[in-house]
Short mmCIF file of C-alpha atoms and ligand atoms in Angstrom, two decimals:
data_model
loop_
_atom_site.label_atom_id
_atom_site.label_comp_id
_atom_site.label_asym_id
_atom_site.label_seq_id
_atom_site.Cartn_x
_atom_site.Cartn_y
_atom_site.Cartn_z
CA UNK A 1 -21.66 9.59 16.49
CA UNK A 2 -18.29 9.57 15.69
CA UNK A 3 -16.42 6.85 13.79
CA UNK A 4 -13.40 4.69 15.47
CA UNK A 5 -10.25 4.95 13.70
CA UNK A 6 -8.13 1.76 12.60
CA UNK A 7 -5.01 1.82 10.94
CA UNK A 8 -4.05 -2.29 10.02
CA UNK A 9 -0.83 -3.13 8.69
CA UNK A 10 -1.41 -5.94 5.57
CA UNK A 11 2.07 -7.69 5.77
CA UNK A 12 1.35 -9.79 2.71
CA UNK A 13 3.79 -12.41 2.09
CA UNK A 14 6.64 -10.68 3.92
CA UNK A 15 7.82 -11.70 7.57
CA UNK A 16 9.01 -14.79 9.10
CA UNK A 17 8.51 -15.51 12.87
CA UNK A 18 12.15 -14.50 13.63
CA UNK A 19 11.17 -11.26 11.54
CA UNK A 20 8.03 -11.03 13.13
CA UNK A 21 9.54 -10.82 17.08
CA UNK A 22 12.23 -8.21 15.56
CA UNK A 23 9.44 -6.35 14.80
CA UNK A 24 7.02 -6.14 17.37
CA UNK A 25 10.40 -5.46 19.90
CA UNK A 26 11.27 -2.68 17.66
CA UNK A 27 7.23 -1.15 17.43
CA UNK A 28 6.03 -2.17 20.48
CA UNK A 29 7.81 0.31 22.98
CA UNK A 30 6.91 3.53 20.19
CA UNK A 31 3.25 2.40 20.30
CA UNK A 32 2.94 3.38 23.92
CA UNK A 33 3.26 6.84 22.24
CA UNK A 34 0.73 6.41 19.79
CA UNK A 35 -2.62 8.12 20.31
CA UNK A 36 -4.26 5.73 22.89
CA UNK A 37 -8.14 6.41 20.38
CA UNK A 38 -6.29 4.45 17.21
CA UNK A 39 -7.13 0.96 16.75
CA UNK A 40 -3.60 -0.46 16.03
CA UNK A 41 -3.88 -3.77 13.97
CA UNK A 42 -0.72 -6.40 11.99
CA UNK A 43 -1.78 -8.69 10.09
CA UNK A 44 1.64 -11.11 9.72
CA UNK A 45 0.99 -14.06 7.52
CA UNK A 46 0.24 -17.91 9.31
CA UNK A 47 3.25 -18.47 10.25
CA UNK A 48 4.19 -15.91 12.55
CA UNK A 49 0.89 -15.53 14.43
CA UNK A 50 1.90 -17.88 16.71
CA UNK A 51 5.02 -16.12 17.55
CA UNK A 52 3.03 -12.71 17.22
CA UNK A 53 0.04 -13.79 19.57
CA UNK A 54 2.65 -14.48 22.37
CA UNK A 55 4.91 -11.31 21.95
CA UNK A 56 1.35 -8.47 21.49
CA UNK A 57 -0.10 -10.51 24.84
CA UNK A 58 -1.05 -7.45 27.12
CA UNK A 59 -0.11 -4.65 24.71
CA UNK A 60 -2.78 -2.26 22.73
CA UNK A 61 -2.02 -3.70 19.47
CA UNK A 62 -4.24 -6.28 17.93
CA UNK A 63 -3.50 -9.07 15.88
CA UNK A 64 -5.09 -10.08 12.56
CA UNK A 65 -4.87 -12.18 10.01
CA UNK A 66 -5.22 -12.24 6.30
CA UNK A 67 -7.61 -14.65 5.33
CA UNK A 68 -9.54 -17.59 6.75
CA UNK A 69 -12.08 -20.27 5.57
CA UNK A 70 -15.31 -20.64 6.18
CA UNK A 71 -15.66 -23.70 7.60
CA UNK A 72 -14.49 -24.27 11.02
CA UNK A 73 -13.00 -27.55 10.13
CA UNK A 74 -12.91 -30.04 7.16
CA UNK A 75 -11.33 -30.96 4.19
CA UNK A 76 -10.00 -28.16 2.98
CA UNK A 77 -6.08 -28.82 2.35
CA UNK A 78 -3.98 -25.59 3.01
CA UNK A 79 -6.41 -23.35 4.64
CA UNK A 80 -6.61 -22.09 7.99
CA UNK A 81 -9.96 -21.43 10.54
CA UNK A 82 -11.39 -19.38 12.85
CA UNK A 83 -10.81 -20.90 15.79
CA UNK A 84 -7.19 -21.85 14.67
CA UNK A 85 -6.74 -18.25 14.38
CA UNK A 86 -8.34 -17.81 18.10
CA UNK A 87 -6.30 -19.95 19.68
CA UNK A 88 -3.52 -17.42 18.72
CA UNK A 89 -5.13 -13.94 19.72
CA UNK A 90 -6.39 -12.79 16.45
CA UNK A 91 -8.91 -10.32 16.36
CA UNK A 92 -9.24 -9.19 13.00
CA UNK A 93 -9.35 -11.07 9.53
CA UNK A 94 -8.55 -9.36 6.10
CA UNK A 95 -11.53 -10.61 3.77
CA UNK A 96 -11.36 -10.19 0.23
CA UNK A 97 -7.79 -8.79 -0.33
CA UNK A 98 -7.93 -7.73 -4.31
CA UNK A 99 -4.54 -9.78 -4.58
CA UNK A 100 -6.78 -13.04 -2.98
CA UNK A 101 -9.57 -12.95 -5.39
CA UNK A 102 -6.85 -12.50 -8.30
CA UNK A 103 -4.72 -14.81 -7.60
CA UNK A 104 -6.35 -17.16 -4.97
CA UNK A 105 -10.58 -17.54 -6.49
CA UNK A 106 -11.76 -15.69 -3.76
CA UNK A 107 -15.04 -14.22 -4.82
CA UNK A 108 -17.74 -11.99 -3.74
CA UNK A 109 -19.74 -15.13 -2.15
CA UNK A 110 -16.86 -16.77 -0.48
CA UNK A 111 -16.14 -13.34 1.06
CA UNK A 112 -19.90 -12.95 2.37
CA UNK A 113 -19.55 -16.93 3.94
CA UNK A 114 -16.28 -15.82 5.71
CA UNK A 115 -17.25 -12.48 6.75
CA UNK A 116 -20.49 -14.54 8.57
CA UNK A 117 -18.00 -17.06 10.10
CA UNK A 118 -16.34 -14.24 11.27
CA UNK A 119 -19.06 -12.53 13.05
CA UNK A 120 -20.08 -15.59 14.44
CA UNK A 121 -16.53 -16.16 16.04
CA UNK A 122 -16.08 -12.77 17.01
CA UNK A 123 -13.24 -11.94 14.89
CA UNK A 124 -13.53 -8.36 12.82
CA UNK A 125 -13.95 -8.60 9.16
CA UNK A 126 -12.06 -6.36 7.61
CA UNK A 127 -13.20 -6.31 4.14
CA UNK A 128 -11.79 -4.91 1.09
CA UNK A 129 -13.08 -3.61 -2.03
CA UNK A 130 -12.26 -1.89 -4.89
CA UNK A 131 -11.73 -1.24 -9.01
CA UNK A 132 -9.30 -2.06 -11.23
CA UNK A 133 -7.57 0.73 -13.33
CA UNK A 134 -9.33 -0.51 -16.19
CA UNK A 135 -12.73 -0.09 -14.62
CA UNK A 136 -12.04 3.20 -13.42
CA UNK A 137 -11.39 4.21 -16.57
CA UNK A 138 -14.53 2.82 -17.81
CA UNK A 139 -16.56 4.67 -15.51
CA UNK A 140 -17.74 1.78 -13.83
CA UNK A 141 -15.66 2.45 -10.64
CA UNK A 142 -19.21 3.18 -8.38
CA UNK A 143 -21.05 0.21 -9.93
CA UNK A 144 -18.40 -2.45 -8.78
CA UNK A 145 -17.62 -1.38 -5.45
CA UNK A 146 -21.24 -1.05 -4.67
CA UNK A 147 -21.81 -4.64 -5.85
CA UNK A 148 -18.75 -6.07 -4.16
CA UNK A 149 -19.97 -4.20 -0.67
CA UNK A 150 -23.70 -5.32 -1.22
CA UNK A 151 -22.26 -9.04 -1.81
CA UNK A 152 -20.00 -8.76 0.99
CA UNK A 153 -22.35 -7.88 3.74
CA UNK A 154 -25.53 -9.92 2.32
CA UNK A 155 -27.39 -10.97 5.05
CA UNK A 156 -25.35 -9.34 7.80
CA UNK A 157 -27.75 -8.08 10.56
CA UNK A 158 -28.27 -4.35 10.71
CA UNK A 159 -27.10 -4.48 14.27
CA UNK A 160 -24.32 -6.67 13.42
CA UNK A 161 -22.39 -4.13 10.73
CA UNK A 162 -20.71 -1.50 13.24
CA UNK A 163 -18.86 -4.95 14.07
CA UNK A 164 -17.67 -4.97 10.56
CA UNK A 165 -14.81 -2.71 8.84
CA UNK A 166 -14.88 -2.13 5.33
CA UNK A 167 -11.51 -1.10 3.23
CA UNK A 168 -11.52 0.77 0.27
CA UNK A 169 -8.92 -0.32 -2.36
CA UNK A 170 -8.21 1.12 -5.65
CA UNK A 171 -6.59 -1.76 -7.04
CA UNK A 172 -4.59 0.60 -9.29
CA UNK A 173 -3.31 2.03 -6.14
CA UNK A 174 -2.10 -0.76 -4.37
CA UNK A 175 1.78 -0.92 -4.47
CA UNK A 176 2.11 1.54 -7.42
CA UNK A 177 2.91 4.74 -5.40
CA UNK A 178 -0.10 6.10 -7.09
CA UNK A 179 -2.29 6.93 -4.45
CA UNK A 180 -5.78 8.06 -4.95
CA UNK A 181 -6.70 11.54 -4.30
CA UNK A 182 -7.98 11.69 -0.90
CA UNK A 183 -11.38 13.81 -1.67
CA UNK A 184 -11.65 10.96 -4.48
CA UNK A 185 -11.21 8.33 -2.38
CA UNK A 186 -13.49 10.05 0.04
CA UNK A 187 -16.33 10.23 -2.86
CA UNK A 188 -16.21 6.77 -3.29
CA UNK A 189 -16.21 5.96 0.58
CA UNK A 190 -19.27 8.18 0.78
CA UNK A 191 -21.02 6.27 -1.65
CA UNK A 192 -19.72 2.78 0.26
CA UNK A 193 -21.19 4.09 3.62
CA UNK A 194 -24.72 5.03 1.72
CA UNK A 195 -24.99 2.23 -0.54
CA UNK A 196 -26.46 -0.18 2.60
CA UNK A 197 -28.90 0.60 5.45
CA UNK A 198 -27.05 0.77 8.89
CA UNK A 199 -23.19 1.59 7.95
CA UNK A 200 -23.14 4.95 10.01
CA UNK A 201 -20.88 3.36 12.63
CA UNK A 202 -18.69 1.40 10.22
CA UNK A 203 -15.45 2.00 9.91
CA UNK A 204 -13.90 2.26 6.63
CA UNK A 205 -9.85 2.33 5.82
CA UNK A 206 -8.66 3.65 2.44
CA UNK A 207 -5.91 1.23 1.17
CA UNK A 208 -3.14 1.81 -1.94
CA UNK A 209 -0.15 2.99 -0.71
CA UNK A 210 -0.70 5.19 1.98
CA UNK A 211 2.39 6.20 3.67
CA UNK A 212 3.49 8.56 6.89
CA UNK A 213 3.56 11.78 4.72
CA UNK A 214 -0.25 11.17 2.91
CA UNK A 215 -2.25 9.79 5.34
CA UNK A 216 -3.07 13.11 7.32
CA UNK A 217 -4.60 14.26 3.91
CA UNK A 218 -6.78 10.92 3.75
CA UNK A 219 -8.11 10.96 7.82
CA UNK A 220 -8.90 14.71 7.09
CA UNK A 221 -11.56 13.19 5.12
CA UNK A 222 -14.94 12.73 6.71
CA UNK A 223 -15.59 9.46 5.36
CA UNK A 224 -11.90 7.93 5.85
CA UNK A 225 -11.59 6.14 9.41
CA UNK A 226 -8.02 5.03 8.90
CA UNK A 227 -5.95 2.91 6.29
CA UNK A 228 -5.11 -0.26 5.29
CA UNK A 229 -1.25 -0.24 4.78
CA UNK A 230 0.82 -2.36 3.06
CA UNK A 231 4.26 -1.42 1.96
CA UNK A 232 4.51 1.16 4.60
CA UNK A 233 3.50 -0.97 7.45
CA UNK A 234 6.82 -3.45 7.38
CA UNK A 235 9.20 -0.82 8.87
CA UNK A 236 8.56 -0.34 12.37
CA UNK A 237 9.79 3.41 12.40
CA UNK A 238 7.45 4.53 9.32
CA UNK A 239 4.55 2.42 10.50
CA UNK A 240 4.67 3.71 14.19
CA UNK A 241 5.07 7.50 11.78
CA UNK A 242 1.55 6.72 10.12
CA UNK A 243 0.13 5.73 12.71
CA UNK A 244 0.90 8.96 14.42
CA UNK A 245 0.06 11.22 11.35
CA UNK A 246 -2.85 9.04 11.65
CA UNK A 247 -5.33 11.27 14.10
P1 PGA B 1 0.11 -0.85 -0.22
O1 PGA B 1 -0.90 -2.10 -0.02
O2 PGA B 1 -0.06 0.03 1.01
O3 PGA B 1 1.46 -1.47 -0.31
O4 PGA B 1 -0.33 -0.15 -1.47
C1 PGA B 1 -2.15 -1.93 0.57
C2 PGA B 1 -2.90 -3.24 0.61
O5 PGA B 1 -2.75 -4.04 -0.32
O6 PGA B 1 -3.64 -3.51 1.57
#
């Protein structure tokens, strides 16, 4: 059984509306192009899904988003929920970004409430994982991405985790330039995909900058479904290029 391919674009805290429809008018017409069997997916932050939801209406590229709560509704000031995000078009929800549990307290059990909430709604968890340089150079990389994968998916229904995509991000790798070896990355994506009963049809994206010119060497892999992209997804030109380099 073979394996969708996704390639999401994490546009972090870069993009407002305005940027946002300047954008999608620039990508939209060169994704028509695109290999139709790609799972295209931007992630823009809050305030331009709105603007984003109206202008991907009827096109092949999905919308996500890069965090939610867990709670549908309540006192939670600042955050955002799944049904807001509905309202809007978003199909897809970046779970536990490395820069959100650094710099934002999410952890390994507020990941596994929000990636139930999203099941629940119908949105696609697209969770992340991965090691800091230091722990990789402990040894200690397999160890902690097994335990933030087991954590992650605790309690997910066997026949509910081909609805679930799983990222792996090398924390070093993220925005450095230093991207991790492919057959490395691979290694640890092999272990990801055998470390839980069921994960077969599970996609799963290497992350840390991946660009147009490396991520033929990464889908070549047989455990790498696609990427998570930051940096490289904000240009429309190079993003429509990886996404092309892509099958
Ligand atoms: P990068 O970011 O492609 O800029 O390294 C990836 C990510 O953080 O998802």
């Amino acid at each position: 059984m073979s394996v969708r391919t996704i390639v999401a674009g994490n546009w972090k805290m870069h993009k407002t509306a305005a940027e946002t429809v300047s954008f999608l008018d620039a990508f939209l017409p060169l994704s028509d192009a695109l290999p139709a069997a790609i799972e295209i997916v931007v992630a823009p932050p809050f305030t331009s899904i709105p603007a984003a939801g109206a202008r991907l209406r009827g096109s092949r590229v999905r919308l996500g988003a890069q965090t939610m709560h867990w709670e549908l509704s309540g006192p939670f000031t600042g955050e955002v929920s799944a049904p807001m995000l509905l309202e809007f078009g978003v199909t897809h929800v970046i779970l536990g970004h490395s820069e959100r549990r650094a710099f934002c307290a999410e952890t390994d059990h507020s990941v596994n409430l929000k990636v139930h909430t999203a099941l629940a709604q119908h949105i696609t968890p697209i969770v992340a994982v991965g090691e800091t340089g230091d722990e990789r150079a402990a040894g200690s990389t397999d160890e902690r991405v097994i335990e933030q994968t087991r954590a992650a998916l605790a309690g997910v229904p066997r026949e509910a985790l081909s609805s679930v995509v799983l990222a792996y991000e090398p924390i070093w790798a993220i925005g450095t330039g230093k991207n991790c070896d492919p057959a490395e990355a691979n290694r640890v994506m092999a272990m990801i995909r055998s470390c839980i009963d069921g994960l077969h049809e599970t996609p799963i994206l290497y992350g840390g900058s991946m660009n147009a010119e490396n991520v033929a060497a990464y889908v070549a892999q047989p455990n790498v479904n696609g990427g998570l992209v930051g940096g490289a997804s904000l240009d429309p030109q190079s993003f429509a290029s990886l996404v092309a380099n892509a099958q």
